[in-house]
PDB file of C-alpha atoms and ligand atoms in Angstrom:
ATOM      1  CA  MET G   1      21.703  -3.601  -8.837  1.00  0.00           C
ATOM      2  CA  LYS G   2      19.069  -6.312  -8.425  1.00  0.00           C
ATOM      3  CA  LEU G   3      15.499  -5.249  -7.649  1.00  0.00           C
ATOM      4  CA  LYS G   4      15.509  -7.101  -4.332  1.00  0.00           C
ATOM      5  CA  ASN G   5      18.586  -5.146  -3.235  1.00  0.00           C
ATOM      6  CA  LEU G   6      16.869  -1.852  -4.089  1.00  0.00           C
ATOM      7  CA  LYS G   7      13.905  -2.949  -1.968  1.00  0.00           C
ATOM      8  CA  LYS G   8      16.182  -3.952   0.927  1.00  0.00           C
ATOM      9  CA  LYS G   9      18.072  -0.661   0.759  1.00  0.00           C
ATOM     10  CA  VAL G  10      14.941   1.497   1.004  1.00  0.00           C
ATOM     11  CA  ALA G  11      13.513  -0.712   3.779  1.00  0.00           C
ATOM     12  CA  LEU G  12      16.687  -0.227   5.823  1.00  0.00           C
ATOM     13  CA  GLU G  13      16.537   3.542   5.298  1.00  0.00           C
ATOM     14  CA  ALA G  14      12.951   3.624   6.629  1.00  0.00           C
ATOM     15  CA  LEU G  15      14.192   2.524  10.087  1.00  0.00           C
ATOM     16  CA  LYS G  16      15.712   5.997  10.555  1.00  0.00           C
ATOM     17  CA  PHE G  17      12.212   7.495  10.438  1.00  0.00           C
ATOM     18  CA  ILE G  18      10.687   5.374  13.208  1.00  0.00           C
ATOM     19  CA  PRO G  19      10.588   7.159  16.574  1.00  0.00           C
ATOM     20  CA  GLU G  20      11.006   5.141  19.778  1.00  0.00           C
ATOM     21  CA  LYS G  21       8.053   3.969  21.916  1.00  0.00           C
ATOM     22  CA  ILE G  22       5.343   4.170  19.281  1.00  0.00           C
ATOM     23  CA  PHE G  23       3.016   1.712  17.548  1.00  0.00           C
ATOM     24  CA  VAL G  24       3.804   1.592  13.809  1.00  0.00           C
ATOM     25  CA  GLY G  25       1.359   0.677  11.057  1.00  0.00           C
ATOM     26  CA  ILE G  26       2.923  -1.814   8.669  1.00  0.00           C
ATOM     27  CA  GLY G  27       1.899  -2.405   5.036  1.00  0.00           C
ATOM     28  CA  THR G  28       2.093  -5.532   2.900  1.00  0.00           C
ATOM     29  CA  GLY G  29       4.375  -6.861   0.156  1.00  0.00           C
ATOM     30  CA  SER G  30       7.968  -7.828  -0.567  1.00  0.00           C
ATOM     31  CA  THR G  31       9.488  -4.398   0.260  1.00  0.00           C
ATOM     32  CA  ILE G  32       7.648  -4.481   3.580  1.00  0.00           C
ATOM     33  CA  SER G  33       8.831  -8.032   4.297  1.00  0.00           C
ATOM     34  CA  TYR G  34      12.409  -6.657   4.175  1.00  0.00           C
ATOM     35  CA  LEU G  35      11.355  -3.856   6.531  1.00  0.00           C
ATOM     36  CA  ILE G  36       9.933  -6.386   8.999  1.00  0.00           C
ATOM     37  CA  ASN G  37      13.236  -8.291   8.953  1.00  0.00           C
ATOM     38  CA  PHE G  38      15.054  -5.075   9.900  1.00  0.00           C
ATOM     39  CA  LEU G  39      12.353  -4.105  12.394  1.00  0.00           C
ATOM     40  CA  LYS G  40      13.148  -7.115  14.558  1.00  0.00           C
ATOM     41  CA  ASN G  41      16.491  -5.463  15.407  1.00  0.00           C
ATOM     42  CA  ILE G  42      14.686  -2.505  17.003  1.00  0.00           C
ATOM     43  CA  LYS G  43      11.671  -4.398  18.330  1.00  0.00           C
ATOM     44  CA  ASN G  44      12.422  -3.410  21.934  1.00  0.00           C
ATOM     45  CA  LYS G  45      12.498   0.255  20.997  1.00  0.00           C
ATOM     46  CA  ILE G  46       8.965   0.334  19.547  1.00  0.00           C
ATOM     47  CA  LYS G  47       5.758  -0.565  21.389  1.00  0.00           C
ATOM     48  CA  GLY G  48       4.501  -2.794  18.582  1.00  0.00           C
ATOM     49  CA  ALA G  49       2.764  -2.769  15.216  1.00  0.00           C
ATOM     50  CA  VAL G  50      -0.648  -2.521  13.575  1.00  0.00           C
ATOM     51  CA  SER G  51      -0.843  -4.873  10.617  1.00  0.00           C
ATOM     52  CA  SER G  52      -2.455  -4.347   7.199  1.00  0.00           C
ATOM     53  CA  SER G  53      -2.871  -8.049   6.336  1.00  0.00           C
ATOM     54  CA  TYR G  54      -2.784 -11.637   7.550  1.00  0.00           C
ATOM     55  CA  GLU G  55       0.564 -12.121   5.740  1.00  0.00           C
ATOM     56  CA  THR G  56       2.097  -9.132   7.549  1.00  0.00           C
ATOM     57  CA  THR G  57       0.668 -10.203  10.923  1.00  0.00           C
ATOM     58  CA  MET G  58       2.283 -13.643  10.576  1.00  0.00           C
ATOM     59  CA  SER G  59       5.604 -12.141   9.543  1.00  0.00           C
ATOM     60  CA  LEU G  60       5.581  -9.612  12.410  1.00  0.00           C
ATOM     61  CA  ARG G  61       4.812 -12.353  14.940  1.00  0.00           C
ATOM     62  CA  ARG G  62       7.523 -14.649  13.517  1.00  0.00           C
ATOM     63  CA  ASN G  63       9.956 -11.800  14.128  1.00  0.00           C
ATOM     64  CA  GLY G  64       8.821 -11.307  17.715  1.00  0.00           C
ATOM     65  CA  ILE G  65       6.995  -8.016  17.118  1.00  0.00           C
ATOM     66  CA  LYS G  66       3.809  -7.432  19.086  1.00  0.00           C
ATOM     67  CA  VAL G  67       0.720  -6.891  16.904  1.00  0.00           C
ATOM     68  CA  VAL G  68      -2.221  -4.838  18.194  1.00  0.00           C
ATOM     69  CA  LYS G  69      -5.562  -3.908  16.633  1.00  0.00           C
ATOM     70  CA  LEU G  70      -6.152  -0.411  15.254  1.00  0.00           C
ATOM     71  CA  ASN G  71      -9.260  -0.163  17.436  1.00  0.00           C
ATOM     72  CA  SER G  72      -7.169  -0.617  20.592  1.00  0.00           C
ATOM     73  CA  LEU G  73      -5.277   2.635  19.930  1.00  0.00           C
ATOM     74  CA  ASP G  74      -6.345   6.261  20.334  1.00  0.00           C
ATOM     75  CA  CYS G  75      -4.023   7.256  17.514  1.00  0.00           C
ATOM     76  CA  LEU G  76      -1.583   5.748  15.032  1.00  0.00           C
ATOM     77  CA  PRO G  77       1.493   7.997  14.754  1.00  0.00           C
ATOM     78  CA  LEU G  78       3.064   6.356  11.706  1.00  0.00           C
ATOM     79  CA  TYR G  79       2.252   4.049   8.792  1.00  0.00           C
ATOM     80  CA  ILE G  80       4.904   2.627   6.450  1.00  0.00           C
ATOM     81  CA  ASP G  81       4.030   0.901   3.182  1.00  0.00           C
ATOM     82  CA  SER G  82       5.171   0.492  -0.395  1.00  0.00           C
ATOM     83  CA  ALA G  83       3.247   1.015  -3.674  1.00  0.00           C
ATOM     84  CA  ASP G  84       2.821  -0.506  -7.113  1.00  0.00           C
ATOM     85  CA  GLU G  85       2.988   2.809  -8.971  1.00  0.00           C
ATOM     86  CA  ILE G  86       3.452   6.459  -8.015  1.00  0.00           C
ATOM     87  CA  ASN G  87       3.266   9.589 -10.199  1.00  0.00           C
ATOM     88  CA  ASN G  88       4.888  13.021  -9.800  1.00  0.00           C
ATOM     89  CA  ASN G  89       1.861  14.242  -7.860  1.00  0.00           C
ATOM     90  CA  MET G  90       2.372  11.474  -5.245  1.00  0.00           C
ATOM     91  CA  GLU G  91      -0.800   9.676  -6.350  1.00  0.00           C
ATOM     92  CA  MET G  92      -0.433   5.926  -6.207  1.00  0.00           C
ATOM     93  CA  ILE G  93      -1.791   2.558  -7.255  1.00  0.00           C
ATOM     94  CA  LYS G  94      -1.697  -0.019  -4.463  1.00  0.00           C
ATOM     95  CA  GLY G  95      -3.231  -3.445  -3.956  1.00  0.00           C
ATOM     96  CA  GLY G  96      -0.926  -5.734  -5.903  1.00  0.00           C
ATOM     97  CA  GLY G  97      -0.946  -7.887  -2.779  1.00  0.00           C
ATOM     98  CA  ALA G  98      -4.759  -7.643  -2.453  1.00  0.00           C
ATOM     99  CA  ALA G  99      -4.467  -5.791   0.883  1.00  0.00           C
ATOM    100  CA  LEU G 100      -5.609  -2.382  -0.389  1.00  0.00           C
ATOM    101  CA  THR G 101      -8.618  -1.874   1.896  1.00  0.00           C
ATOM    102  CA  ARG G 102      -6.745  -2.336   5.172  1.00  0.00           C
ATOM    103  CA  GLU G 103      -3.766  -0.452   3.734  1.00  0.00           C
ATOM    104  CA  LYS G 104      -6.003   2.498   2.894  1.00  0.00           C
ATOM    105  CA  ILE G 105      -7.551   2.456   6.361  1.00  0.00           C
ATOM    106  CA  LEU G 106      -4.137   2.503   8.073  1.00  0.00           C
ATOM    107  CA  ALA G 107      -2.717   5.163   5.709  1.00  0.00           C
ATOM    108  CA  SER G 108      -5.761   7.356   6.397  1.00  0.00           C
ATOM    109  CA  ALA G 109      -5.739   6.758  10.143  1.00  0.00           C
ATOM    110  CA  ALA G 110      -2.025   7.493  10.554  1.00  0.00           C
ATOM    111  CA  ASP G 111      -0.681  10.929  11.472  1.00  0.00           C
ATOM    112  CA  GLU G 112       2.232  10.327   9.108  1.00  0.00           C
ATOM    113  CA  PHE G 113       2.494   8.049   6.060  1.00  0.00           C
ATOM    114  CA  ILE G 114       5.898   7.041   4.729  1.00  0.00           C
ATOM    115  CA  CYS G 115       5.981   5.321   1.355  1.00  0.00           C
ATOM    116  CA  ILE G 116       9.070   3.268   0.495  1.00  0.00           C
ATOM    117  CA  ILE G 117       9.693   2.297  -3.113  1.00  0.00           C
ATOM    118  CA  ASP G 118      12.386   1.384  -5.565  1.00  0.00           C
ATOM    119  CA  GLU G 119      12.739   3.643  -8.603  1.00  0.00           C
ATOM    120  CA  THR G 120      10.906   1.218 -10.937  1.00  0.00           C
ATOM    121  CA  LYS G 121       7.616   2.226  -9.263  1.00  0.00           C
ATOM    122  CA  GLN G 122       7.834   5.845 -10.476  1.00  0.00           C
ATOM    123  CA  VAL G 123       5.645   6.558 -13.516  1.00  0.00           C
ATOM    124  CA  LYS G 124       4.436   9.582 -15.468  1.00  0.00           C
ATOM    125  CA  THR G 125       0.846   8.326 -15.721  1.00  0.00           C
ATOM    126  CA  LEU G 126      -0.820   5.725 -13.481  1.00  0.00           C
ATOM    127  CA  GLY G 127      -2.396   2.667 -15.084  1.00  0.00           C
ATOM    128  CA  LYS G 128       0.306   0.462 -16.532  1.00  0.00           C
ATOM    129  CA  PHE G 129      -0.052  -1.606 -13.360  1.00  0.00           C
ATOM    130  CA  PRO G 130      -3.558  -3.167 -13.342  1.00  0.00           C
ATOM    131  CA  LEU G 131      -5.788  -1.206 -10.970  1.00  0.00           C
ATOM    132  CA  PRO G 132      -7.098  -3.412  -8.099  1.00  0.00           C
ATOM    133  CA  ILE G 133     -10.615  -3.016  -6.710  1.00  0.00           C
ATOM    134  CA  GLU G 134     -11.972  -4.979  -3.733  1.00  0.00           C
ATOM    135  CA  VAL G 135     -15.651  -5.903  -4.165  1.00  0.00           C
ATOM    136  CA  LEU G 136     -18.346  -7.762  -2.274  1.00  0.00           C
ATOM    137  CA  PRO G 137     -18.638 -11.237  -3.859  1.00  0.00           C
ATOM    138  CA  MET G 138     -22.421 -10.893  -4.448  1.00  0.00           C
ATOM    139  CA  SER G 139     -21.869  -7.761  -6.538  1.00  0.00           C
ATOM    140  CA  TYR G 140     -18.861  -8.638  -8.666  1.00  0.00           C
ATOM    141  CA  ARG G 141     -20.570  -9.165 -12.045  1.00  0.00           C
ATOM    142  CA  TYR G 142     -22.552  -5.937 -11.672  1.00  0.00           C
ATOM    143  CA  VAL G 143     -19.405  -4.021 -10.625  1.00  0.00           C
ATOM    144  CA  MET G 144     -17.497  -5.494 -13.608  1.00  0.00           C
ATOM    145  CA  LYS G 145     -20.184  -4.130 -15.957  1.00  0.00           C
ATOM    146  CA  GLU G 146     -19.967  -0.660 -14.380  1.00  0.00           C
ATOM    147  CA  LEU G 147     -16.160  -0.664 -14.485  1.00  0.00           C
ATOM    148  CA  LYS G 148     -16.152  -1.512 -18.194  1.00  0.00           C
ATOM    149  CA  LYS G 149     -17.905   1.841 -18.801  1.00  0.00           C
ATOM    150  CA  ILE G 150     -14.822   3.591 -17.361  1.00  0.00           C
ATOM    151  CA  GLY G 151     -12.505   1.808 -19.807  1.00  0.00           C
ATOM    152  CA  GLY G 152      -9.685  -0.711 -19.858  1.00  0.00           C
ATOM    153  CA  GLU G 153     -10.039  -4.462 -19.498  1.00  0.00           C
ATOM    154  CA  VAL G 154     -11.618  -5.808 -16.321  1.00  0.00           C
ATOM    155  CA  SER G 155     -10.824  -9.244 -14.912  1.00  0.00           C
ATOM    156  CA  LYS G 156     -11.472 -11.102 -11.663  1.00  0.00           C
ATOM    157  CA  ARG G 157      -8.357 -12.134  -9.766  1.00  0.00           C
ATOM    158  CA  ASN G 158      -8.234 -15.673  -8.440  1.00  0.00           C
ATOM    159  CA  VAL G 159      -7.942 -14.607  -4.806  1.00  0.00           C
ATOM    160  CA  ILE G 160     -10.071 -14.137  -1.688  1.00  0.00           C
ATOM    161  CA  THR G 161      -9.045 -11.133   0.409  1.00  0.00           C
ATOM    162  CA  ASP G 162      -8.490 -11.097   4.180  1.00  0.00           C
ATOM    163  CA  ASN G 163     -11.970  -9.530   4.355  1.00  0.00           C
ATOM    164  CA  ASN G 164     -13.498 -12.472   2.404  1.00  0.00           C
ATOM    165  CA  ASN G 165     -14.078 -10.385  -0.701  1.00  0.00           C
ATOM    166  CA  TYR G 166     -13.015 -10.556  -4.375  1.00  0.00           C
ATOM    167  CA  ILE G 167     -10.482  -8.473  -6.290  1.00  0.00           C
ATOM    168  CA  LEU G 168     -11.163  -7.093  -9.777  1.00  0.00           C
ATOM    169  CA  ASP G 169      -8.266  -5.662 -11.800  1.00  0.00           C
ATOM    170  CA  ILE G 170      -8.557  -3.072 -14.575  1.00  0.00           C
ATOM    171  CA  SER G 171      -5.688  -3.299 -17.030  1.00  0.00           C
ATOM    172  CA  LYS G 172      -4.923  -0.969 -19.943  1.00  0.00           C
ATOM    173  CA  LEU G 173      -6.493   2.026 -18.186  1.00  0.00           C
ATOM    174  CA  CYS G 174      -4.727   5.357 -18.658  1.00  0.00           C
ATOM    175  CA  ILE G 175      -5.447   7.209 -15.381  1.00  0.00           C
ATOM    176  CA  LEU G 176      -5.048  10.897 -16.234  1.00  0.00           C
ATOM    177  CA  ASN G 177      -7.244  12.142 -13.374  1.00  0.00           C
ATOM    178  CA  PRO G 178      -6.702   9.788 -10.412  1.00  0.00           C
ATOM    179  CA  LEU G 179      -8.949  11.696  -7.979  1.00  0.00           C
ATOM    180  CA  GLU G 180     -11.899  11.646 -10.359  1.00  0.00           C
ATOM    181  CA  ILE G 181     -11.481   7.917 -11.115  1.00  0.00           C
ATOM    182  CA  GLU G 182     -11.021   7.109  -7.407  1.00  0.00           C
ATOM    183  CA  ASN G 183     -14.295   8.880  -6.531  1.00  0.00           C
ATOM    184  CA  LYS G 184     -16.180   7.392  -9.494  1.00  0.00           C
ATOM    185  CA  ILE G 185     -15.211   3.811  -8.610  1.00  0.00           C
ATOM    186  CA  ASN G 186     -15.829   4.376  -4.889  1.00  0.00           C
ATOM    187  CA  ASN G 187     -19.396   5.369  -5.772  1.00  0.00           C
ATOM    188  CA  ILE G 188     -20.296   2.040  -7.409  1.00  0.00           C
ATOM    189  CA  PRO G 189     -22.413   0.002  -4.967  1.00  0.00           C
ATOM    190  CA  GLY G 190     -20.570  -3.200  -4.092  1.00  0.00           C
ATOM    191  CA  VAL G 191     -17.114  -1.621  -4.227  1.00  0.00           C
ATOM    192  CA  ILE G 192     -15.297  -1.885  -0.899  1.00  0.00           C
ATOM    193  CA  SER G 193     -12.271   0.113  -1.976  1.00  0.00           C
ATOM    194  CA  VAL G 194     -10.209   1.058  -5.005  1.00  0.00           C
ATOM    195  CA  GLY G 195      -6.421   0.897  -5.203  1.00  0.00           C
ATOM    196  CA  ILE G 196      -5.993   4.539  -6.261  1.00  0.00           C
ATOM    197  CA  PHE G 197      -4.521   6.505  -3.361  1.00  0.00           C
ATOM    198  CA  SER G 198      -5.038  10.102  -4.447  1.00  0.00           C
ATOM    199  CA  GLN G 199      -6.833  11.401  -1.353  1.00  0.00           C
ATOM    200  CA  ARG G 200      -4.389  10.042   1.216  1.00  0.00           C
ATOM    201  CA  LYS G 201      -0.948  10.560  -0.268  1.00  0.00           C
ATOM    202  CA  PRO G 202       2.360   9.897   1.504  1.00  0.00           C
ATOM    203  CA  ASP G 203       3.878  12.622   3.684  1.00  0.00           C
ATOM    204  CA  ILE G 204       7.367  11.269   3.086  1.00  0.00           C
ATOM    205  CA  LEU G 205       8.578   9.301   0.067  1.00  0.00           C
ATOM    206  CA  LEU G 206      11.784   7.253   0.069  1.00  0.00           C
ATOM    207  CA  VAL G 207      13.015   6.106  -3.354  1.00  0.00           C
ATOM    208  CA  SER G 208      15.951   3.774  -3.755  1.00  0.00           C
ATOM    209  CA  THR G 209      18.049   4.140  -6.887  1.00  0.00           C
ATOM    210  CA  LYS G 210      21.220   2.311  -7.879  1.00  0.00           C
ATOM    211  CA  LYS G 211      23.248   5.209  -6.402  1.00  0.00           C
ATOM    212  CA  ASN G 212      21.384   6.075  -3.169  1.00  0.00           C
ATOM    213  CA  VAL G 213      18.043   6.513  -1.387  1.00  0.00           C
ATOM    214  CA  LYS G 214      16.305   9.819  -2.103  1.00  0.00           C
ATOM    215  CA  THR G 215      13.989  11.403   0.465  1.00  0.00           C
ATOM    216  CA  PHE G 216      11.096  13.711  -0.408  1.00  0.00           C
ATOM    217  CA  PHE G 217       9.020  15.556   2.237  1.00  0.00           C
ATOM    218  CA  TYR G 218       5.460  16.656   1.424  1.00  0.00           C
ATOM    219  CA  LYS G 219       4.015  17.763   4.778  1.00  0.00           C
TER     220      LYS G 219
HETATM  221  C1  5RP B   1       0.017  -4.682  -1.414  1.00  0.00           C
HETATM  222  C2  5RP B   1       0.594  -3.415  -1.918  1.00  0.00           C
HETATM  223  C3  5RP B   1       2.085  -3.309  -1.974  1.00  0.00           C
HETATM  224  O1  5RP B   1       2.485  -2.150  -1.338  1.00  0.00           O
HETATM  225  C4  5RP B   1       2.536  -3.249  -3.400  1.00  0.00           C
HETATM  226  O2  5RP B   1       1.965  -4.345  -4.101  1.00  0.00           O
HETATM  227  C5  5RP B   1       4.060  -3.263  -3.527  1.00  0.00           C
HETATM  228  O3  5RP B   1       4.545  -4.538  -3.279  1.00  0.00           O
HETATM  229  P1  5RP B   1       6.073  -4.928  -3.395  1.00  0.00           P
HETATM  230  O4  5RP B   1       6.773  -4.311  -2.246  1.00  0.00           O
HETATM  231  O5  5RP B   1       6.056  -6.445  -3.320  1.00  0.00           O
HETATM  232  O6  5RP B   1       6.594  -4.447  -4.715  1.00  0.00           O
HETATM  233  O7  5RP B   1      -0.083  -2.485  -2.269  1.00  0.00           O
HETATM  234  O8  5RP B   1      -1.387  -4.689  -1.456  1.00  0.00           O
END
């Protein structure tokens, strides 16, 4: 089965987990773009969405789904997003689409976080996918120097984030202790956020395989 069909299949399955009359947080990326296409069919059943990026906001609006700001809500019942890598302990790398900071905010703010992936995202050890880090532009060379002490190869991505910052990627880093690396990188002045999600892990994981979609509950 083609990768895009695996992504579509898991996005369709996620609809079953969305209660009526709520605002839903929506992530960023190609899996999520399939979810948004399906979401338009139930747009009158939900109150609207909170978006994790400019790209997602545009796509939600094109599909007739109301977008509200996180600050306008007292609570966010649900956040749905995908990931770049996930290990057996439900720790993830995110940020392939450069939206990691807003994604982390929404995942943390939400009462429930559902992660939807295809089976190619499951790994034993995080780090094959280059680890994204959002940094303040004025600090990027200093942060690069500090990151090199951790290991791997650090490069600056040719992108400006929705928050007007830069993205650094660490490739060839074997992340054996995600929590420790997440905290270490978070502590470097100039770092806005790091794409390791080991503190806020998903409550529900949906994984599409060639045969079916598997559901795992962690709450
Ligand atoms: C964006 C992300 C995405 O969740 C991640 O990159 C997965 O994307 P895709 O669904 O295209 O494989 O973290 O910042």
